[in-house]
Coordinates of C-alpha atoms in Angstrom, one line a residue:
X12 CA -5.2 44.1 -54.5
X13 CA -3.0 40.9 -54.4
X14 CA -4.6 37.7 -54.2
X15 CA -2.0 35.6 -51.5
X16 CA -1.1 32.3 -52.3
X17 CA -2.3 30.8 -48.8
X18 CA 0.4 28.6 -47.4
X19 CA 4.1 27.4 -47.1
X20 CA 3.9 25.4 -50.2
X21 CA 2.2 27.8 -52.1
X22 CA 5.1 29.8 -51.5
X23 CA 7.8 27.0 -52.1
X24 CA 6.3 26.7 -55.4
X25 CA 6.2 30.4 -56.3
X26 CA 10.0 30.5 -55.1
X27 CA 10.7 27.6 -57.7
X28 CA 8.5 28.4 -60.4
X29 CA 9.5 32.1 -60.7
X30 CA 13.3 31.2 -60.0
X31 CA 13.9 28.6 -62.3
X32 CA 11.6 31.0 -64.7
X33 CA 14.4 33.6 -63.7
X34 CA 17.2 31.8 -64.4
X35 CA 16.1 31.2 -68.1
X36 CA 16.0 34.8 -69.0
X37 CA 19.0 35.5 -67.2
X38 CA 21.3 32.8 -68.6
X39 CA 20.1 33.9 -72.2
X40 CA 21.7 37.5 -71.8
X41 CA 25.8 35.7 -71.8
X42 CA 25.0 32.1 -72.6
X43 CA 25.6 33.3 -76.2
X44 CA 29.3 34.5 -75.6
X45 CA 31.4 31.5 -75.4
X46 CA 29.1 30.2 -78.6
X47 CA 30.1 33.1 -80.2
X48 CA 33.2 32.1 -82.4
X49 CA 31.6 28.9 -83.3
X50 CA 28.3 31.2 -84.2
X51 CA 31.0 33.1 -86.6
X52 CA 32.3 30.0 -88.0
X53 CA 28.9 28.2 -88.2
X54 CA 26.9 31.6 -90.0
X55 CA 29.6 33.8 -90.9
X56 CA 29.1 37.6 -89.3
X57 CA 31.3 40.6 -88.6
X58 CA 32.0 41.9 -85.3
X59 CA 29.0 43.8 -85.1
X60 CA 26.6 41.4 -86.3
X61 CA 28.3 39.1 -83.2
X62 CA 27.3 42.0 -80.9
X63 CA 23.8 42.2 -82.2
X64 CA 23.4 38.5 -81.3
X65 CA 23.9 40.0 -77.6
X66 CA 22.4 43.0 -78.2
X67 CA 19.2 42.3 -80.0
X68 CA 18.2 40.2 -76.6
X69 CA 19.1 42.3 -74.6
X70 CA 17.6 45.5 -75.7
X71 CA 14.4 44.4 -76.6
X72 CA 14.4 42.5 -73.3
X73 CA 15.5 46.4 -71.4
X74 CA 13.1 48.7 -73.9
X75 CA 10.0 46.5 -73.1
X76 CA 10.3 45.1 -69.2
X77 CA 8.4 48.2 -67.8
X78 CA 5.7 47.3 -70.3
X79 CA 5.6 43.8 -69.9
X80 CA 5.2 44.9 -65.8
X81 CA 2.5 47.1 -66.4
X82 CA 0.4 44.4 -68.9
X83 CA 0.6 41.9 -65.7
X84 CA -0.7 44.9 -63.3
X85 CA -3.7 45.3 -65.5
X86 CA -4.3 42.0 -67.6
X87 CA -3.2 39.4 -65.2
X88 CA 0.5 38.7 -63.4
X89 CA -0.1 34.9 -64.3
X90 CA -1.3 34.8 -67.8
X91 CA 1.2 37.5 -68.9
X92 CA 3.6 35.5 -67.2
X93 CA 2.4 32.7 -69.0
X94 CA 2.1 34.3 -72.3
X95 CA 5.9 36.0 -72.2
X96 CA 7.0 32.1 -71.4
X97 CA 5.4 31.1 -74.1
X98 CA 6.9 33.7 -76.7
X99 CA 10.5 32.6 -74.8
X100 CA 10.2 29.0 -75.2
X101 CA 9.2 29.1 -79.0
X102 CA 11.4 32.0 -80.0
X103 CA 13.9 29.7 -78.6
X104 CA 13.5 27.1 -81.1
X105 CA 12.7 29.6 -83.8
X106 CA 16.7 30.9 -82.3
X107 CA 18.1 27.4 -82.5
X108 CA 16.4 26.6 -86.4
X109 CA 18.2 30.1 -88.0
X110 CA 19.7 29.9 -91.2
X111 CA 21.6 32.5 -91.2
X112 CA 22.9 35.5 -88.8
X113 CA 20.5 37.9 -89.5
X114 CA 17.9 35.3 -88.7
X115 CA 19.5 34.4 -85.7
X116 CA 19.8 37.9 -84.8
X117 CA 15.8 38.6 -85.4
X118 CA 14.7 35.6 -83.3
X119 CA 17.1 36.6 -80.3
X120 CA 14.8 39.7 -80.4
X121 CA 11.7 37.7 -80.4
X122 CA 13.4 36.2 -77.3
X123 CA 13.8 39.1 -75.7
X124 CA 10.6 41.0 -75.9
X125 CA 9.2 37.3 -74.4
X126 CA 11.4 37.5 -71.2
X127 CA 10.5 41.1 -70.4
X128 CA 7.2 40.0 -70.1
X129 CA 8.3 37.3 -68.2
X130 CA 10.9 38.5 -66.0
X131 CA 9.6 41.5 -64.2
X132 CA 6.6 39.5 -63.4
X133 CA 8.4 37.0 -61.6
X134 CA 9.2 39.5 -58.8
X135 CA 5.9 40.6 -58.5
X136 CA 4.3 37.3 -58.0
X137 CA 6.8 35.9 -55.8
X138 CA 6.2 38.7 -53.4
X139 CA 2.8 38.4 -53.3
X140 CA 3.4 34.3 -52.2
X141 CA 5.5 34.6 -50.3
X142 CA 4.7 36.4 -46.5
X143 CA 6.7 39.6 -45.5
X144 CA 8.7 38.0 -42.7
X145 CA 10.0 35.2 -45.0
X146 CA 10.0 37.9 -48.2
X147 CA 13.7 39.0 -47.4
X148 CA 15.4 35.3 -47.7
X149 CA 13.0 34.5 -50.7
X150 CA 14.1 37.7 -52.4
X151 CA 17.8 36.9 -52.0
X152 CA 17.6 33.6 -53.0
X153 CA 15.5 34.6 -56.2
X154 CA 18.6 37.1 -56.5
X155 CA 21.3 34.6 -56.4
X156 CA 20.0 32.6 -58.6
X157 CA 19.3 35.1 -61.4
X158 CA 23.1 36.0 -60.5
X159 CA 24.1 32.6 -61.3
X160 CA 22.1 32.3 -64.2
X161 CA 24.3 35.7 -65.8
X162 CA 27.1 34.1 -64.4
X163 CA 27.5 30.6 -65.5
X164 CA 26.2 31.4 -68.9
X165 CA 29.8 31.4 -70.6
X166 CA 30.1 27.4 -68.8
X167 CA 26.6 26.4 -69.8
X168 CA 26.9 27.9 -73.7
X169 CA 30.5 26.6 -74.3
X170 CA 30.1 22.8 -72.9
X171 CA 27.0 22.8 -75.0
X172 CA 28.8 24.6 -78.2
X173 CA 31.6 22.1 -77.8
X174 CA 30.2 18.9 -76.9
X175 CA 26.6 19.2 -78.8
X176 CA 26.4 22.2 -81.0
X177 CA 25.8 26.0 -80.4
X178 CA 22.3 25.3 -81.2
X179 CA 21.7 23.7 -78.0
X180 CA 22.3 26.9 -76.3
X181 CA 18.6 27.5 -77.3
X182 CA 17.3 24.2 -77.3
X183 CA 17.7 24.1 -73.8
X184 CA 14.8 26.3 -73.1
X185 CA 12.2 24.5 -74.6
X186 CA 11.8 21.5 -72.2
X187 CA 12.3 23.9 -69.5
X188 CA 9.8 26.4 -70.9
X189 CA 7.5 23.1 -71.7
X190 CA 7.8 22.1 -67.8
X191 CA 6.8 25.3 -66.3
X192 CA 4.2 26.4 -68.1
X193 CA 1.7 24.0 -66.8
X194 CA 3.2 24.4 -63.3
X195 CA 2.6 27.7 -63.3
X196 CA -0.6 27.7 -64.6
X197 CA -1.8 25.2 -61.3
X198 CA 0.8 26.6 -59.0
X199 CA 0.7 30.1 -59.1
X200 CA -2.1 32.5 -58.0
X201 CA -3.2 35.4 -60.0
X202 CA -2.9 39.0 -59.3
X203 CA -4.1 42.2 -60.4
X204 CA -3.1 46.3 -59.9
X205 CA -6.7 46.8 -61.3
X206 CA -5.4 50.7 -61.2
X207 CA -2.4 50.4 -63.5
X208 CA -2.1 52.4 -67.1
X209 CA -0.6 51.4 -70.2
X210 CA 1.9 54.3 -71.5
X211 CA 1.8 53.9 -75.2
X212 CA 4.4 57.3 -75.8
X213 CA 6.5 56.3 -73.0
X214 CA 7.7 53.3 -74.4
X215 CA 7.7 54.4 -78.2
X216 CA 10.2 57.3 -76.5
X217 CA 12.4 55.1 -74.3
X218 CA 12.3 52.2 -77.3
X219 CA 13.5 54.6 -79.8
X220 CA 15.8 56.0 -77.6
X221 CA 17.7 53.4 -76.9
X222 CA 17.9 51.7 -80.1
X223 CA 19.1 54.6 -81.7
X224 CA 21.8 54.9 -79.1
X225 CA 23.1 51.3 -79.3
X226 CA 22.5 51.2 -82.9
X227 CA 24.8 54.0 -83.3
X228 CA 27.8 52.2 -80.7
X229 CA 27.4 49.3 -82.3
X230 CA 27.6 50.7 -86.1
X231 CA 30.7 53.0 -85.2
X232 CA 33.0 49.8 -85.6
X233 CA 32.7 49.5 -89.3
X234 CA 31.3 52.6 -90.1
X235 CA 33.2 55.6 -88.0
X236 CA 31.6 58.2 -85.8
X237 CA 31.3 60.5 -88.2
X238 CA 29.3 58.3 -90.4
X239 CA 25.5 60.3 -90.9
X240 CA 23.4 57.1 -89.6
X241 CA 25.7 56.9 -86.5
X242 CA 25.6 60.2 -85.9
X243 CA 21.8 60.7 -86.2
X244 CA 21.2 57.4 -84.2
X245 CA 23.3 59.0 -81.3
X246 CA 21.7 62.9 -81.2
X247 CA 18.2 61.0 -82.4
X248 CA 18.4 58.6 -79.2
X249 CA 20.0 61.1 -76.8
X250 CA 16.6 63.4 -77.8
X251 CA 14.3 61.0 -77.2
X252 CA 16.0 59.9 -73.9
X253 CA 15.3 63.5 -72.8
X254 CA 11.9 63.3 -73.8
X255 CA 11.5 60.5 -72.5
X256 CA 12.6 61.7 -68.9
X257 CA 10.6 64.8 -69.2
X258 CA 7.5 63.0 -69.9
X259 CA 8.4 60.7 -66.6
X260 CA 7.8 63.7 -65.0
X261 CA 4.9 65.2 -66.3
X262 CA 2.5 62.0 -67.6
X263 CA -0.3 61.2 -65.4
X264 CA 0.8 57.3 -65.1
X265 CA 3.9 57.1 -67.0
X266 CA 5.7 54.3 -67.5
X267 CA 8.3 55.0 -65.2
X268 CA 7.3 57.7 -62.9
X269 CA 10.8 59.5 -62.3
X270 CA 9.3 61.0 -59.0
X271 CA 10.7 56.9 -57.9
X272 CA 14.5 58.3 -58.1
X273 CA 13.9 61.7 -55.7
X274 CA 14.2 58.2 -53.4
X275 CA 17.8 57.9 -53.0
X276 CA 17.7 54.0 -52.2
X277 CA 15.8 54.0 -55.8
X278 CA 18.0 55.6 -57.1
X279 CA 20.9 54.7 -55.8
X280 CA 20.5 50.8 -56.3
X281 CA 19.4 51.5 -60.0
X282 CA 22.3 53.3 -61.5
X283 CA 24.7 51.3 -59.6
X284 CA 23.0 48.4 -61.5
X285 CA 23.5 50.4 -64.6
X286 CA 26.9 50.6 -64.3
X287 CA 27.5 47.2 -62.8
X288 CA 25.7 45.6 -65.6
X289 CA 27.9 47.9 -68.6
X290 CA 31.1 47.2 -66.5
X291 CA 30.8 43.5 -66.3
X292 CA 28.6 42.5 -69.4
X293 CA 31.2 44.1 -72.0
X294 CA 33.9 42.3 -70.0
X295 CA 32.6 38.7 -70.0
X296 CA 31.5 39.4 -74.1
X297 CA 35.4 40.2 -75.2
X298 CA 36.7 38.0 -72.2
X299 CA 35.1 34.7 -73.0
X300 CA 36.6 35.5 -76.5
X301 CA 39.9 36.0 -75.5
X302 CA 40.5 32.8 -73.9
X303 CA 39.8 31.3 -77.3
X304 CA 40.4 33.3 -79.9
X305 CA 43.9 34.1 -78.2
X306 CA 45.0 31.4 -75.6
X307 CA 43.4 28.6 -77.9
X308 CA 40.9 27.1 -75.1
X309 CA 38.3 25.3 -76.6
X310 CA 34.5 26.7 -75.6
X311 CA 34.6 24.3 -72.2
X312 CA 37.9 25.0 -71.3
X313 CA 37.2 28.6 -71.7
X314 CA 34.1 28.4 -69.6
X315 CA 35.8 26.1 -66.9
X316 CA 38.5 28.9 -66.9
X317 CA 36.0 31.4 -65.8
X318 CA 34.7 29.8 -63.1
X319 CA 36.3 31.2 -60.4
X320 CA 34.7 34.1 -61.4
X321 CA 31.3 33.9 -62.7
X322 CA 30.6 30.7 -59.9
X323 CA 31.6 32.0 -56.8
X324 CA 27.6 33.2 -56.9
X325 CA 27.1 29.6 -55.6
X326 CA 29.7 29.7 -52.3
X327 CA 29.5 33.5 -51.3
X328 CA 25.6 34.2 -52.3
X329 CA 24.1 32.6 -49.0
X330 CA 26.8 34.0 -46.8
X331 CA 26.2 37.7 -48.9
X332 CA 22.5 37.1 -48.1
X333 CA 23.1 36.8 -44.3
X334 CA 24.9 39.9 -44.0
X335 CA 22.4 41.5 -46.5
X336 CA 20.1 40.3 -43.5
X337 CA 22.5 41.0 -40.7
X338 CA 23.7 44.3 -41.7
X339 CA 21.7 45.9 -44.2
X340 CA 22.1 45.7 -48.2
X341 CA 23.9 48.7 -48.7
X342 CA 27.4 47.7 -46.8
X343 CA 27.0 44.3 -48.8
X344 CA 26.8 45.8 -52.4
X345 CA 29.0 48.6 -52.1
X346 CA 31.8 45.9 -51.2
X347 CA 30.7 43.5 -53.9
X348 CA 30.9 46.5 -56.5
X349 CA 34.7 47.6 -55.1
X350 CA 35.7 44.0 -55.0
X351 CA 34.4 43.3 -58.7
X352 CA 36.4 46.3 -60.0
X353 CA 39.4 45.6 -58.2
X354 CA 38.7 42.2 -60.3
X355 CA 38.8 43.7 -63.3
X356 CA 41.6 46.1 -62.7
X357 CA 43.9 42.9 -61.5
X358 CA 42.4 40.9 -64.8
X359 CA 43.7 43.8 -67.1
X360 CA 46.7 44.5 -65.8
X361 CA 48.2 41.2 -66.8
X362 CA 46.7 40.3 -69.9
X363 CA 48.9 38.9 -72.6
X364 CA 48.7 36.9 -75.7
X365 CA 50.4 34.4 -73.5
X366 CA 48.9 34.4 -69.9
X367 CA 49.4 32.2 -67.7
X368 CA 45.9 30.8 -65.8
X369 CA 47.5 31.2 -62.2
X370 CA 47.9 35.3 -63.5
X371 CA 44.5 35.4 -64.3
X372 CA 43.3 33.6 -61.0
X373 CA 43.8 36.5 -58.3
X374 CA 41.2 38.7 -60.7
X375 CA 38.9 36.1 -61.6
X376 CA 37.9 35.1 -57.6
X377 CA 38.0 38.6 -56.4
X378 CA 35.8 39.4 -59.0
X379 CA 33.6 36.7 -58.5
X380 CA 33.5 37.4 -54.9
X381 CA 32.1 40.9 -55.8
X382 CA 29.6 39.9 -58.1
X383 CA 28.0 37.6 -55.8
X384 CA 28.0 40.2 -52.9
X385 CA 26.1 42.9 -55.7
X386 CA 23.6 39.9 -56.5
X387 CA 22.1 38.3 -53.5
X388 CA 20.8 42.0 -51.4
X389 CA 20.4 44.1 -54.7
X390 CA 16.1 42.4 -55.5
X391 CA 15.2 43.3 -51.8
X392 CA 17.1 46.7 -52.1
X393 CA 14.9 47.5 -55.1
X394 CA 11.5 46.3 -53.9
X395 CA 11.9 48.0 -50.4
X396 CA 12.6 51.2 -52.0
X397 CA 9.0 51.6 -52.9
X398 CA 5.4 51.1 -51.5
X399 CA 3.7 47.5 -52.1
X400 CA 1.9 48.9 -55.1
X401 CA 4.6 49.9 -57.3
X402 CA 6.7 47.3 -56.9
X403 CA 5.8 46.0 -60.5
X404 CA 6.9 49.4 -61.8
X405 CA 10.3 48.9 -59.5
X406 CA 11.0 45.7 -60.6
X407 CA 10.4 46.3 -64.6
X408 CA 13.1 49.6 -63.9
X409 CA 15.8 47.9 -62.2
X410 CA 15.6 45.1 -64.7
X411 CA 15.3 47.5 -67.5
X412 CA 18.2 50.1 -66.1
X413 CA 20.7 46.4 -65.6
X414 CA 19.4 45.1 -69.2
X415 CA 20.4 49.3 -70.8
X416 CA 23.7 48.8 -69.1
X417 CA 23.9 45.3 -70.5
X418 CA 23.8 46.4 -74.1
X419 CA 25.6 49.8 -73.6
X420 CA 28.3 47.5 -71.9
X421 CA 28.8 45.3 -74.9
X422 CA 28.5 48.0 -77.5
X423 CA 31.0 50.3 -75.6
X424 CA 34.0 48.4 -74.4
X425 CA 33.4 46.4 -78.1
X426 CA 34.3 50.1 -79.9
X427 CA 37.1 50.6 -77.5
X428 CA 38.1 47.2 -78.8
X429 CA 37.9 48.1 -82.2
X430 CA 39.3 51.2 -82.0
X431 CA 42.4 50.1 -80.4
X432 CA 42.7 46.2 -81.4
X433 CA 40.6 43.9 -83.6
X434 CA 41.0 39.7 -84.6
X435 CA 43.8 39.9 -87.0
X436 CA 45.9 38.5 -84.1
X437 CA 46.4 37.3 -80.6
X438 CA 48.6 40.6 -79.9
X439 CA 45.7 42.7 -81.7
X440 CA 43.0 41.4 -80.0
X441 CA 45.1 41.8 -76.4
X442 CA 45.7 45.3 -77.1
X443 CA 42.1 45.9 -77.8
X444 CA 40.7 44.1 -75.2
X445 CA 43.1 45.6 -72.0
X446 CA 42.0 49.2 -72.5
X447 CA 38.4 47.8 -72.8
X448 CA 38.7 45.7 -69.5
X449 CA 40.2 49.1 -67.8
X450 CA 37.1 51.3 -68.7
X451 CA 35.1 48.0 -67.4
X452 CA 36.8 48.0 -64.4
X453 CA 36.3 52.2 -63.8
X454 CA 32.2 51.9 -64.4
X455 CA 32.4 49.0 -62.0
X456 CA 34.2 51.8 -59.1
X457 CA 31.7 54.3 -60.1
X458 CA 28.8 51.4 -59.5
X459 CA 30.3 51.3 -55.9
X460 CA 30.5 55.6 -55.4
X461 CA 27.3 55.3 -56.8
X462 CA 25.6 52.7 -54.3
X463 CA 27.5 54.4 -51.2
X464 CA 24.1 57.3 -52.1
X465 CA 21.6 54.4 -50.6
X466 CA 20.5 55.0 -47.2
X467 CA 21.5 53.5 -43.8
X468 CA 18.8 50.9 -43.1
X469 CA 17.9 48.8 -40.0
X470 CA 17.5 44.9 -41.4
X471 CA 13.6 43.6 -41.4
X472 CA 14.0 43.1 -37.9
X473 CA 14.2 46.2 -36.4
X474 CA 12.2 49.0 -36.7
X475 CA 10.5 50.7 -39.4
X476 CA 12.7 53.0 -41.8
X477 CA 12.1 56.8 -40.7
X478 CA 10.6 57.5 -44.4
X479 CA 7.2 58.7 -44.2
X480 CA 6.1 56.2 -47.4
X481 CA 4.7 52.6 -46.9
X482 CA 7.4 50.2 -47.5
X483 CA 7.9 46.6 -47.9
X484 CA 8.9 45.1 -44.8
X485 CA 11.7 43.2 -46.3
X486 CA 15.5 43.0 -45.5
X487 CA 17.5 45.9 -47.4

């Protein structure tokens, strides 16, 4: 079915190619949040126009991924990975070019719908290059990387905002996207899934779905809950959710088959993604804030501040990756999840208008800690939770279910935020953001409970897991 890239450079260039690729659509998901206040000054925009420059990424990029994998199965993995790049790069400088907000806003979802068909694709072909004894160091390497990409977003956007302008925070793709493209047009081999079905209603359902849901979080700031729209966005996008899973169940090639999570490492690994993703993506949006709307960092200092946290991916991802190997994913993640919350946790317990940095330290490195520990075993974990041919189908879900909790993330813990706080002033914007960082930290714990449901498994080494399906042969 695959067609191999033959050799070890083949597969060096795969690894680089669909990593660097990676980290693009990655770092675009939070590389906006330190930008944000100068966005606001620079365009003007409310709160929840701020969280649809987030959001509008983000859920195009989640409602469309399982599409974008399924195209790839049937049209080509390289020239839909070619074509999504292509939307990415120049959606990027549409991005950069906006006028106003609500342009901004529409080409961020242009952005989005280019990376999920470029992101799930990038699993899929790397697998296929690189051979199953090497697959488990090549998958947690992709992994870390895509882990520092979300992570070192806030640095990246606010040097750039600060010392350039927050259009750079889009510029930057293009030469990138402008390099890659022919490198992966020479570099990378094609591959088909001949076999694989477009599902038209299943992605209408799931699209709908969740726009209405975010739609309605992200309206109930200015608007109330009780306000019609937001309350016919919410029972609107919980009905199509239902639907949606229903029709998982009963469609002859849906596009996600829910059969996938009876598999407890499926599902296990997917919903603690969920939650890791809403837990730590609505944190870093009112966090990266807080150190400048409040303690008066400018958009480097405020990125530099984070550090500890979001690039501890760097130091602990290798030695995360070894025990992944060593040991199995599933001690691994569950660790990095508890760690992360207990991050949180010590982060909101002593936030106040006036913080000082060494307060905020023991949270920001334990929490870093965990979220490189969740990073570098959680893309093997996925991919050997399912035969070789529906890995495609695997990796569009997990990035899909991480993008969901993404947006839910911001939308959520920004209504708590309103609700109990706002920007009229640094002790406003405090009392918003600690009950917000508190319910972060909670999803984060229920990530962990939620991961502890993944399966004992012997590391690539040893033998075979008991399960009578074909699996990948790669470290879990």
């Amino acid at each position: 079915m695959n067609q191999h890239t033959t050799g070890r450079a083949g597969a060096v260039w795969a690894l680089v190619i669909t990593s660097v690729a990676g980290f693009m659509a990655a770092l675009d998901n939070l590389v906006v949040t330190t930008a944000l206040p100068s966005i606001r000054e620079s365009l003007g925009g409310r709160l929840e126009e701020l969280e649809w420059t987030v959001n509008a990424y983000t859920l195009t990029f989640a409602v469309l991924l399982m599409t974008g994998a399924a195209l790839g199965d049937r049209f080509g993995r390289r020239r839909l990975f070619l074509g999504g790049l292509t939307v990415f790069t120049a959606a990027s400088a549409a991005a950069a070019l906006s006028p106003g907000i609500e342009e901004l806003i529409a080409f961020r979802a242009v952005q989005g719908v280019g990376a999920a068909v470029m992101m799930p694709l990038t699993l899929t072909l790397l697998t296929a290059a690189v051979p199953p004894a090497r697959r488990g160091m090549a998958l947690g390497f992709f992994g870390a990387v895509t882990g520092l990409a979300v992570a070192s977003g806030p640095l990246i956007g606010g040097s750039l905002t600060e010392h350039i302008s927050w259009q750079w925070i889009f510029w930057l793709n293009v030469p990138v996207g402008l390099i890659l493209l022919p490198l992966a047009r020479l570099r990378l081999a094609e591959s088909y899934a001949p076999e694989a079905k477009l599902d038209v209603p299943g992605t209408v359902l799931v699209s709908g779905g969740l726009f209405g849901i975010v739609y309605a979080l992200v309206s109930s700031t200015s608007d109330g809950w009780t306000d019609p729209l937001v309350l016919t966005g919410l029972l609107a996008g919980t009905f199509l959710l239902a639907v949606f899973v229903r029709h998982g169940f009963r469609a002859k090639n849906p596009v996600l088959p829910m059969r996938l999570f009876r598999d407890r490492a499926f599902f296990g690994i997917n919903m603690a993604s969920l939650l890791m993703f809403l837990g730590m993506f609505g944190s870093i949006f009112l966090l990266s804030q807080f150190l400048q709307n409040v303690l008066g960092y400018s958009p480097t200092e405020a990125g530099l501040r984070m550090l500890p946290w979001t690039g501890m991916p760097m130091l602990v991802a290798p030695v995360a990756g070894y025990l992944s190997d060593r040991f199995g994913g599933r001690p691994v993640v569950v660790t990095g999840l508890f760690l992360q919350s207990v991050g949180l946790g010590l982060f909101a317990a002593v936030l106040e208008p006036d913080v000082a940095y060494t307060a905020q330290l023991p949270g920001l490195i334990i929490g870093g800690i965990g979220m490189a520990m969740y990073f570098a075993p959680a893309a093997s974990l996925v991919m050997s939770s399912v035969r070789p041919g529906e890995q495609g189908i695997a990796s569009g879900a997990n990035n899909a279910l991480r993008e969901v909790g993404g947006a839910l993330g911001v939308a959520v813990l920004a209504a708590v935020f309103s609700a109990q706080g706002g920007y009229g002033s640094p002790q406003a914007f405090t009392d918003g953001t600690v009950p917000a960082l508190w319910i972060g930290a909670g999803v984060v714990a229920l990530a962990a409970l939620t991961a502890l449901l993944i399966p004992r498994r012997k590391p690539a080494s040893g033998p075979a897991p008991e399960s009578a399906e074909e699996r990948v042969p790669v470290a879990a």
